[in-house]
């Protein structure tokens, strides 16, 4: 050891001063930079701390649940081979319902329009009715009327001839905040959700970041004009759909990654159980395709970032702060749709890394149609040509 030190000091010349000089010059400004970085971090942590936004813990029994389910069949490249329908004319098409008699879909757009799009070949886009608000969920009535969950205006009925009638926008004295989705039973009763009574659509992200259950699942009876709260304290109440036999109604709870089932016929009438949970992403609208499958729009999978945010209120508080003064970090990925069978079993998943905020998925004929909040078109994919497949065993 000593010998080698000795030999090196005797044989190699000391490093030239020029080599150390930049080191020392760098050092004099490095310290203030380092200190100011620390100061900035501490200051922003303090500002976040002082911010009045108060995020709560999600129920720990839910977070403690096992990991999300993996679909047995997937198509992870939905954008490959898909078409854009109505490009430039369908701004943020949030929901899609199919009217087989007219051969059109109705879709709800950001500019207040409910548009009709020909899906039996024509592809014609028609401006149908403008609600003056922001239509989200849609339901086709049994006499050609359309029911609308308008985020700002509550539940609306639009007659076949395009006349708008406002049905309800409050329950138990609490106004709806973000009316989100609606479905209609054969007996005329409407079932619908208010995602969160505390925030309107502009601030829906705050409801999610706050982590408190402001969502409600309700019914409206047009014969009595009565609005009833069926389930309250939901963590962002979202899509609703009738079962094909009219025996239950499904409603999704976005931040719990699940959809519940409310029985309206048979022995279990009035009770609620879980229809599907541990979904691979956050559920939005749910639609029945008439062929034994429900399709659920998935705005984002449960990404690593969302997983952390769901677990730690402080992270959500930090994100809300960041969102207020700068821009919310993008935490969404692999949006798309999942298919579940009549028993709530996950059977397929269709997604793409390039997709965000897909809000609805529905299979019509051979095609999957996807609605979303960010694009100006509906995405259509031929499922015969691009099906979901089981992972290959050679992997
Ligand atoms: C449109 O196509 C759908 C599904 O392929 C079919 O069920 C429906 O009858 C068609 N409607 C018209 C008007 O052609
Ligand atoms: C969907 O793809 C299949 C297989 O390539 C094709 O036979 C069929 O005609 C396509 N359907 C439509 C409606 O384009």
Short mmCIF file of C-alpha atoms and ligand atoms in Angstrom, two decimals:
data_model
loop_
_atom_site.label_atom_id
_atom_site.label_comp_id
_atom_site.label_asym_id
_atom_site.label_seq_id
_atom_site.Cartn_x
_atom_site.Cartn_y
_atom_site.Cartn_z
CA UNK A 1 0.00 0.00 0.00
CA UNK A 2 2.63 2.48 1.18
CA UNK A 3 4.95 1.37 -1.59
CA UNK A 4 2.45 1.93 -4.31
CA UNK A 5 1.61 5.36 -2.93
CA UNK A 6 5.27 6.13 -2.83
CA UNK A 7 5.91 4.92 -6.35
CA UNK A 8 2.96 6.77 -7.77
CA UNK A 9 3.92 10.02 -6.13
CA UNK A 10 7.48 9.68 -7.32
CA UNK A 11 6.72 8.57 -10.87
CA UNK A 12 3.67 10.52 -11.88
CA UNK A 13 3.83 14.25 -11.85
CA UNK A 14 1.23 16.10 -9.76
CA UNK A 15 -1.86 16.91 -11.77
CA UNK A 16 -1.50 20.15 -13.65
CA UNK A 17 -3.11 23.09 -11.91
CA UNK A 18 -5.29 23.67 -14.93
CA UNK A 19 -7.17 20.43 -14.17
CA UNK A 20 -8.27 21.50 -10.70
CA UNK A 21 -8.88 25.14 -11.46
CA UNK A 22 -12.33 24.68 -13.07
CA UNK A 23 -13.28 22.51 -10.08
CA UNK A 24 -12.68 25.34 -7.65
CA UNK A 25 -14.30 27.94 -9.87
CA UNK A 26 -17.32 25.67 -10.24
CA UNK A 27 -17.55 25.23 -6.54
CA UNK A 28 -18.05 28.86 -5.57
CA UNK A 29 -21.40 29.07 -7.37
CA UNK A 30 -22.45 25.52 -6.74
CA UNK A 31 -23.20 26.09 -3.07
CA UNK A 32 -25.60 28.99 -3.49
CA UNK A 33 -27.35 27.05 -6.25
CA UNK A 34 -27.66 24.01 -4.03
CA UNK A 35 -28.91 26.09 -1.11
CA UNK A 36 -31.44 27.93 -3.23
CA UNK A 37 -32.67 24.61 -4.64
CA UNK A 38 -33.18 23.36 -1.10
CA UNK A 39 -34.82 26.64 -0.18
CA UNK A 40 -37.18 26.38 -3.19
CA UNK A 41 -38.15 22.82 -2.32
CA UNK A 42 -38.78 23.73 1.33
CA UNK A 43 -40.72 26.82 0.32
CA UNK A 44 -42.94 24.89 -2.09
CA UNK A 45 -43.51 22.16 0.49
CA UNK A 46 -44.52 24.87 2.93
CA UNK A 47 -46.84 26.46 0.34
CA UNK A 48 -48.41 23.08 -0.37
CA UNK A 49 -48.79 22.59 3.37
CA UNK A 50 -50.47 25.98 3.78
CA UNK A 51 -52.77 25.45 0.81
CA UNK A 52 -56.33 25.00 2.02
CA UNK A 53 -57.03 22.06 -0.30
CA UNK A 54 -57.53 19.12 2.01
CA UNK A 55 -57.10 15.64 0.58
CA UNK A 56 -58.48 12.64 2.46
CA UNK A 57 -57.44 9.03 2.69
CA UNK A 58 -59.30 6.51 0.53
CA UNK A 59 -60.84 3.64 2.55
CA UNK A 60 -57.94 1.41 3.52
CA UNK A 61 -59.89 -1.83 3.11
CA UNK A 62 -60.31 -0.96 -0.55
CA UNK A 63 -56.66 -0.07 -1.04
CA UNK A 64 -55.60 -3.26 0.71
CA UNK A 65 -57.35 -5.35 -1.93
CA UNK A 66 -55.36 -7.59 -4.22
CA UNK A 67 -53.95 -6.24 -7.48
CA UNK A 68 -56.23 -5.48 -10.39
CA UNK A 69 -57.43 -8.27 -12.68
CA UNK A 70 -55.57 -9.03 -15.87
CA UNK A 71 -57.81 -9.63 -18.89
CA UNK A 72 -57.36 -13.08 -20.46
CA UNK A 73 -57.46 -11.52 -23.92
CA UNK A 74 -56.09 -8.15 -24.96
CA UNK A 75 -55.56 -5.91 -27.93
CA UNK A 76 -52.89 -3.47 -26.68
CA UNK A 77 -52.65 -1.57 -30.01
CA UNK A 78 -56.16 -0.33 -30.65
CA UNK A 79 -54.94 2.66 -32.69
CA UNK A 80 -53.41 0.25 -35.17
CA UNK A 81 -56.00 -0.32 -37.89
CA UNK A 82 -58.63 1.96 -36.33
CA UNK A 83 -60.51 4.70 -38.19
CA UNK A 84 -61.47 8.21 -37.11
CA UNK A 85 -65.18 8.90 -37.46
CA UNK A 86 -66.42 12.48 -37.93
CA UNK A 87 -62.95 13.96 -37.49
CA UNK A 88 -63.05 17.66 -36.59
CA UNK A 89 -66.81 17.64 -36.06
CA UNK A 90 -67.17 15.66 -32.84
CA UNK A 91 -65.49 17.60 -30.04
CA UNK A 92 -64.85 15.41 -27.02
CA UNK A 93 -67.51 12.79 -27.84
CA UNK A 94 -68.05 11.55 -24.26
CA UNK A 95 -70.79 8.97 -24.66
CA UNK A 96 -72.19 6.95 -27.56
CA UNK A 97 -75.58 5.22 -27.85
CA UNK A 98 -76.81 3.23 -30.80
CA UNK A 99 -80.25 3.56 -32.39
CA UNK A 100 -80.62 0.47 -34.57
CA UNK A 101 -83.85 1.73 -36.14
CA UNK A 102 -82.21 4.83 -37.57
CA UNK A 103 -78.80 3.20 -38.03
CA UNK A 104 -77.13 6.09 -36.16
CA UNK A 105 -75.25 6.70 -32.95
CA UNK A 106 -75.95 9.68 -30.74
CA UNK A 107 -72.86 11.23 -29.22
CA UNK A 108 -72.47 14.00 -26.62
CA UNK A 109 -70.00 16.77 -27.45
CA UNK A 110 -68.11 19.44 -25.55
CA UNK A 111 -69.77 22.33 -27.43
CA UNK A 112 -73.20 21.28 -26.15
CA UNK A 113 -74.22 19.41 -29.29
CA UNK A 114 -75.71 15.99 -29.33
CA UNK A 115 -74.77 14.76 -32.78
CA UNK A 116 -76.06 11.90 -34.85
CA UNK A 117 -73.58 9.87 -36.85
CA UNK A 118 -74.59 7.30 -39.46
CA UNK A 119 -72.91 4.01 -38.70
CA UNK A 120 -74.48 1.81 -41.35
CA UNK A 121 -72.18 2.91 -44.10
CA UNK A 122 -72.97 6.60 -44.53
CA UNK A 123 -70.79 8.12 -41.77
CA UNK A 124 -72.82 11.34 -42.09
CA UNK A 125 -72.56 13.67 -39.07
CA UNK A 126 -75.69 15.63 -38.22
CA UNK A 127 -75.99 18.38 -35.59
CA UNK A 128 -79.10 17.23 -33.77
CA UNK A 129 -79.79 19.20 -30.56
CA UNK A 130 -77.69 21.59 -28.49
CA UNK A 131 -78.41 21.46 -24.76
CA UNK A 132 -76.56 24.71 -24.01
CA UNK A 133 -74.61 22.80 -21.37
CA UNK A 134 -72.21 19.86 -21.53
CA UNK A 135 -74.02 16.63 -22.32
CA UNK A 136 -72.25 13.56 -20.92
CA UNK A 137 -74.16 10.26 -20.53
CA UNK A 138 -76.94 9.42 -22.97
CA UNK A 139 -79.75 6.85 -23.00
CA UNK A 140 -82.14 5.94 -25.76
CA UNK A 141 -85.78 5.81 -24.63
CA UNK A 142 -88.30 3.28 -25.85
CA UNK A 143 -90.16 5.72 -28.13
CA UNK A 144 -87.20 7.32 -29.85
CA UNK A 145 -86.60 9.96 -27.16
CA UNK A 146 -83.12 10.52 -25.77
CA UNK A 147 -82.27 11.12 -22.11
CA UNK A 148 -79.23 13.21 -21.31
CA UNK A 149 -77.10 13.58 -18.21
CA UNK A 150 -75.89 17.13 -18.77
CA UNK A 151 -73.01 17.98 -16.44
CA UNK A 152 -74.34 21.50 -15.84
CA UNK A 153 -78.10 21.15 -16.42
CA UNK A 154 -79.04 17.87 -14.78
CA UNK A 155 -81.21 15.22 -16.39
CA UNK A 156 -82.88 16.25 -19.66
CA UNK A 157 -85.33 14.55 -21.96
CA UNK A 158 -85.14 15.26 -25.67
CA UNK A 159 -88.18 14.21 -27.66
CA UNK A 160 -87.93 12.55 -31.05
CA UNK A 161 -88.59 16.00 -32.57
CA UNK A 162 -85.73 17.61 -30.67
CA UNK A 163 -87.61 19.45 -27.92
CA UNK A 164 -85.71 19.68 -24.63
CA UNK A 165 -87.40 19.15 -21.28
CA UNK A 166 -85.51 19.54 -17.99
CA UNK A 167 -86.45 16.73 -15.60
CA UNK A 168 -84.39 17.04 -12.41
CA UNK A 169 -81.27 18.71 -11.08
CA UNK A 170 -81.37 18.15 -7.32
CA UNK A 171 -82.18 15.57 -4.67
CA UNK A 172 -82.74 15.95 -0.93
CA UNK A 173 -82.12 19.67 -1.34
CA UNK A 174 -78.62 19.14 -2.75
CA UNK A 175 -78.06 20.29 -6.34
CA UNK A 176 -76.16 18.00 -8.68
CA UNK A 177 -72.54 19.03 -9.21
CA UNK A 178 -71.52 16.99 -12.24
CA UNK A 179 -74.50 15.04 -13.61
CA UNK A 180 -72.72 12.18 -15.30
CA UNK A 181 -74.70 9.25 -16.72
CA UNK A 182 -78.26 8.02 -17.21
CA UNK A 183 -80.15 4.89 -18.22
CA UNK A 184 -83.86 4.14 -18.53
CA UNK A 185 -85.89 1.10 -17.52
CA UNK A 186 -88.77 -0.23 -19.63
CA UNK A 187 -91.24 1.09 -17.02
CA UNK A 188 -89.96 4.60 -17.67
CA UNK A 189 -87.94 5.09 -14.48
CA UNK A 190 -84.59 6.77 -15.02
CA UNK A 191 -81.47 5.77 -13.11
CA UNK A 192 -78.58 8.19 -13.10
CA UNK A 193 -75.49 9.45 -11.31
CA UNK A 194 -74.11 12.72 -10.05
CA UNK A 195 -70.33 12.19 -10.02
CA UNK A 196 -69.85 14.66 -7.15
CA UNK A 197 -72.19 17.25 -5.72
CA UNK A 198 -69.37 19.44 -4.46
CA UNK A 199 -67.61 20.27 -7.75
CA UNK A 200 -68.83 21.04 -11.25
CA UNK A 201 -67.30 19.55 -14.38
CA UNK A 202 -64.56 22.20 -14.63
CA UNK A 203 -63.20 20.97 -11.30
CA UNK A 204 -64.00 17.28 -11.50
CA UNK A 205 -60.32 16.46 -11.06
CA UNK A 206 -60.42 18.11 -7.63
CA UNK A 207 -63.15 15.69 -6.57
CA UNK A 208 -60.87 12.82 -7.48
CA UNK A 209 -57.82 14.39 -5.83
CA UNK A 210 -59.74 15.28 -2.68
CA UNK A 211 -60.67 11.65 -2.13
CA UNK A 212 -64.03 12.17 -0.46
CA UNK A 213 -67.23 10.43 -1.57
CA UNK A 214 -69.46 13.14 -3.04
CA UNK A 215 -71.12 10.86 -5.61
CA UNK A 216 -74.76 9.75 -5.67
CA UNK A 217 -76.73 7.14 -7.61
CA UNK A 218 -80.38 8.16 -8.01
CA UNK A 219 -83.66 7.49 -9.74
CA UNK A 220 -86.30 9.73 -11.27
CA UNK A 221 -89.88 8.64 -11.79
CA UNK A 222 -91.52 10.73 -14.54
CA UNK A 223 -95.03 9.77 -13.36
CA UNK A 224 -94.50 11.30 -9.89
CA UNK A 225 -91.59 13.63 -10.77
CA UNK A 226 -89.83 12.30 -7.71
CA UNK A 227 -86.02 12.11 -7.48
CA UNK A 228 -84.74 9.49 -5.03
CA UNK A 229 -81.23 8.89 -3.73
CA UNK A 230 -80.48 5.16 -3.91
CA UNK A 231 -76.78 5.13 -2.97
CA UNK A 232 -74.72 7.98 -1.57
CA UNK A 233 -71.09 8.50 -0.53
CA UNK A 234 -69.70 7.16 -3.80
CA UNK A 235 -66.13 7.84 -4.86
CA UNK A 236 -66.95 9.53 -8.16
CA UNK A 237 -70.19 7.99 -9.43
CA UNK A 238 -70.03 7.34 -13.15
CA UNK A 239 -71.57 5.15 -15.89
CA UNK A 240 -74.96 3.41 -15.48
CA UNK A 241 -76.62 0.66 -17.49
CA UNK A 242 -79.70 -1.58 -17.35
CA UNK A 243 -79.31 -5.35 -17.36
CA UNK A 244 -80.84 -7.00 -20.44
CA UNK A 245 -83.57 -8.64 -18.30
CA UNK A 246 -84.38 -5.41 -16.47
CA UNK A 247 -83.61 -7.04 -13.14
CA UNK A 248 -80.77 -4.77 -12.05
CA UNK A 249 -78.99 -1.51 -12.82
CA UNK A 250 -75.20 -1.22 -12.83
CA UNK A 251 -73.43 1.92 -11.67
CA UNK A 252 -69.68 2.51 -11.75
CA UNK A 253 -67.56 4.06 -9.03
CA UNK A 254 -64.48 5.41 -10.76
CA UNK A 255 -61.97 5.77 -7.93
CA UNK A 256 -62.82 2.36 -6.44
CA UNK A 257 -62.15 0.64 -9.80
CA UNK A 258 -65.51 -1.09 -9.57
CA UNK A 259 -69.12 -1.17 -10.69
CA UNK A 260 -72.00 -2.08 -8.40
CA UNK A 261 -75.37 -3.68 -9.07
CA UNK A 262 -78.71 -2.40 -7.75
CA UNK A 263 -81.53 -4.95 -7.94
CA UNK A 264 -84.92 -3.74 -9.09
CA UNK A 265 -86.63 -7.13 -9.51
CA UNK A 266 -86.73 -10.49 -7.72
CA UNK A 267 -85.76 -11.51 -4.19
CA UNK A 268 -82.86 -9.11 -3.91
CA UNK A 269 -84.90 -6.04 -4.89
CA UNK A 270 -83.53 -2.93 -3.24
CA UNK A 271 -80.15 -4.43 -2.37
CA UNK A 272 -76.75 -3.50 -3.79
CA UNK A 273 -73.72 -5.72 -4.39
CA UNK A 274 -70.47 -5.56 -6.34
CA UNK A 275 -70.84 -6.46 -10.02
CA UNK A 276 -67.17 -6.16 -11.00
CA UNK A 277 -64.18 -4.81 -9.07
CA UNK A 278 -60.40 -4.63 -9.32
CA UNK A 279 -60.72 -3.36 -12.88
CA UNK A 280 -57.38 -2.71 -14.62
CA UNK A 281 -58.24 0.99 -14.82
CA UNK A 282 -60.78 3.56 -13.75
CA UNK A 283 -64.27 2.85 -15.09
CA UNK A 284 -66.28 5.55 -16.85
CA UNK A 285 -69.40 4.79 -18.95
CA UNK A 286 -70.81 1.29 -19.20
CA UNK A 287 -72.85 0.04 -22.15
CA UNK A 288 -74.55 -3.27 -22.93
CA UNK A 289 -74.03 -4.54 -26.48
CA UNK A 290 -77.08 -6.81 -26.76
CA UNK A 291 -74.81 -9.83 -27.24
CA UNK A 292 -73.97 -10.79 -23.66
CA UNK A 293 -71.25 -8.24 -22.93
CA UNK A 294 -70.96 -4.97 -21.10
CA UNK A 295 -68.34 -2.54 -22.37
CA UNK A 296 -66.72 -0.16 -19.90
CA UNK A 297 -64.74 2.90 -20.98
CA UNK A 298 -61.37 3.20 -19.20
CA UNK A 299 -59.93 6.76 -19.22
CA UNK A 300 -56.65 5.49 -17.78
CA UNK A 301 -55.25 2.29 -16.43
CA UNK A 302 -54.22 2.31 -12.79
CA UNK A 303 -50.77 3.70 -13.56
CA UNK A 304 -47.93 3.68 -11.04
CA UNK A 305 -48.51 7.40 -10.49
CA UNK A 306 -52.24 6.99 -9.90
CA UNK A 307 -51.56 4.04 -7.64
CA UNK A 308 -49.36 6.23 -5.44
CA UNK A 309 -51.78 9.14 -5.56
CA UNK A 310 -54.67 6.91 -4.53
CA UNK A 311 -52.68 5.68 -1.57
CA UNK A 312 -51.17 8.94 -0.29
CA UNK A 313 -53.40 12.00 0.27
CA UNK A 314 -50.32 14.24 0.45
CA UNK A 315 -49.41 13.37 -3.14
CA UNK A 316 -52.93 14.29 -4.23
CA UNK A 317 -52.68 17.55 -2.34
CA UNK A 318 -49.39 18.25 -4.06
CA UNK A 319 -50.90 17.47 -7.49
CA UNK A 320 -53.88 19.75 -6.79
CA UNK A 321 -51.46 22.53 -5.79
CA UNK A 322 -49.37 21.99 -8.90
CA UNK A 323 -52.53 21.98 -11.01
CA UNK A 324 -53.64 25.29 -9.52
CA UNK A 325 -50.45 27.21 -10.30
CA UNK A 326 -48.90 25.30 -13.19
CA UNK A 327 -50.33 22.28 -14.91
CA UNK A 328 -51.35 18.90 -13.64
CA UNK A 329 -48.71 16.28 -14.42
CA UNK A 330 -50.00 13.77 -16.97
CA UNK A 331 -50.59 10.51 -15.13
CA UNK A 332 -52.93 8.78 -17.59
CA UNK A 333 -51.93 5.97 -19.93
CA UNK A 334 -53.30 2.96 -21.78
CA UNK A 335 -56.88 4.14 -22.01
CA UNK A 336 -59.45 2.05 -23.88
CA UNK A 337 -62.30 -0.25 -22.98
CA UNK A 338 -62.85 -3.56 -21.24
CA UNK A 339 -65.52 -6.16 -21.94
CA UNK A 340 -67.15 -8.07 -19.07
CA UNK A 341 -69.71 -10.86 -19.32
CA UNK A 342 -73.14 -10.99 -17.71
CA UNK A 343 -71.63 -12.27 -14.45
CA UNK A 344 -69.15 -9.40 -14.24
CA UNK A 345 -66.17 -11.47 -15.33
CA UNK A 346 -63.46 -9.56 -17.21
CA UNK A 347 -63.02 -11.18 -20.62
CA UNK A 348 -61.16 -8.69 -22.80
CA UNK A 349 -59.27 -5.43 -22.81
CA UNK A 350 -58.66 -3.05 -25.70
CA UNK A 351 -56.21 -0.21 -25.18
CA UNK A 352 -53.27 1.74 -26.54
CA UNK A 353 -50.38 3.67 -24.97
CA UNK A 354 -51.34 6.60 -27.19
CA UNK A 355 -54.86 6.80 -25.76
CA UNK A 356 -55.97 8.96 -22.84
CA UNK A 357 -59.38 9.76 -21.40
CA UNK A 358 -61.42 7.22 -23.31
CA UNK A 359 -64.82 7.60 -21.67
CA UNK A 360 -66.97 5.08 -23.46
CA UNK A 361 -66.73 1.89 -25.49
CA UNK A 362 -69.51 0.06 -27.29
CA UNK A 363 -69.58 -2.79 -29.78
CA UNK A 364 -71.97 -2.28 -32.68
CA UNK A 365 -72.03 -5.00 -35.29
CA UNK A 366 -68.42 -5.92 -35.95
CA UNK A 367 -66.96 -2.66 -34.66
CA UNK A 368 -65.83 -1.26 -31.35
CA UNK A 369 -66.58 2.47 -31.01
CA UNK A 370 -64.62 4.55 -28.50
CA UNK A 371 -65.63 8.00 -27.25
CA UNK A 372 -63.17 10.27 -25.45
CA UNK A 373 -62.69 13.69 -23.88
CA UNK A 374 -59.64 14.91 -25.77
CA UNK A 375 -60.13 14.19 -29.46
CA UNK A 376 -62.49 15.54 -32.12
CA UNK A 377 -63.58 12.15 -33.43
CA UNK A 378 -64.89 8.73 -32.48
CA UNK A 379 -62.46 5.85 -32.85
CA UNK A 380 -63.75 2.76 -34.66
CA UNK A 381 -62.04 -0.60 -34.81
CA UNK A 382 -63.08 -3.71 -36.70
CA UNK A 383 -62.98 -6.41 -34.02
CA UNK A 384 -63.11 -9.27 -36.51
CA UNK A 385 -59.93 -7.99 -38.07
CA UNK A 386 -58.24 -6.80 -34.86
CA UNK A 387 -59.55 -9.00 -32.04
CA UNK A 388 -58.20 -9.26 -28.51
CA UNK A 389 -55.98 -12.31 -28.27
CA UNK A 390 -54.61 -14.50 -25.50
CA UNK A 391 -50.91 -13.94 -24.73
CA UNK A 392 -48.84 -16.31 -26.86
CA UNK A 393 -47.40 -19.26 -24.90
CA UNK A 394 -44.06 -18.99 -26.72
CA UNK A 395 -43.21 -15.81 -24.77
C1 LIG B 1 -77.56 -0.92 -38.91
O1 LIG B 1 -76.62 -1.92 -38.52
C2 LIG B 1 -76.94 -2.59 -37.34
C3 LIG B 1 -75.80 -3.46 -36.88
O2 LIG B 1 -75.04 -3.95 -37.94
C4 LIG B 1 -78.28 -3.35 -37.53
O3 LIG B 1 -78.62 -4.01 -36.34
C5 LIG B 1 -79.35 -2.35 -37.92
O4 LIG B 1 -80.57 -3.01 -38.22
C6 LIG B 1 -78.94 -1.49 -39.12
N1 LIG B 1 -79.93 -0.44 -39.30
C7 LIG B 1 -80.28 0.04 -40.49
C8 LIG B 1 -81.28 1.13 -40.48
O5 LIG B 1 -79.82 -0.40 -41.54
C1 LIG B 2 -64.14 -6.44 -40.71
O1 LIG B 2 -63.02 -7.23 -40.99
C2 LIG B 2 -63.36 -8.50 -41.56
C3 LIG B 2 -62.08 -9.33 -41.63
O2 LIG B 2 -61.06 -8.62 -42.26
C4 LIG B 2 -64.01 -8.27 -42.90
O3 LIG B 2 -64.37 -9.53 -43.46
C5 LIG B 2 -65.26 -7.42 -42.70
O4 LIG B 2 -65.85 -7.12 -43.94
C6 LIG B 2 -64.94 -6.15 -41.96
N1 LIG B 2 -66.19 -5.50 -41.58
C7 LIG B 2 -66.56 -4.33 -41.98
C8 LIG B 2 -67.92 -3.89 -41.56
O5 LIG B 2 -65.83 -3.58 -42.63
#
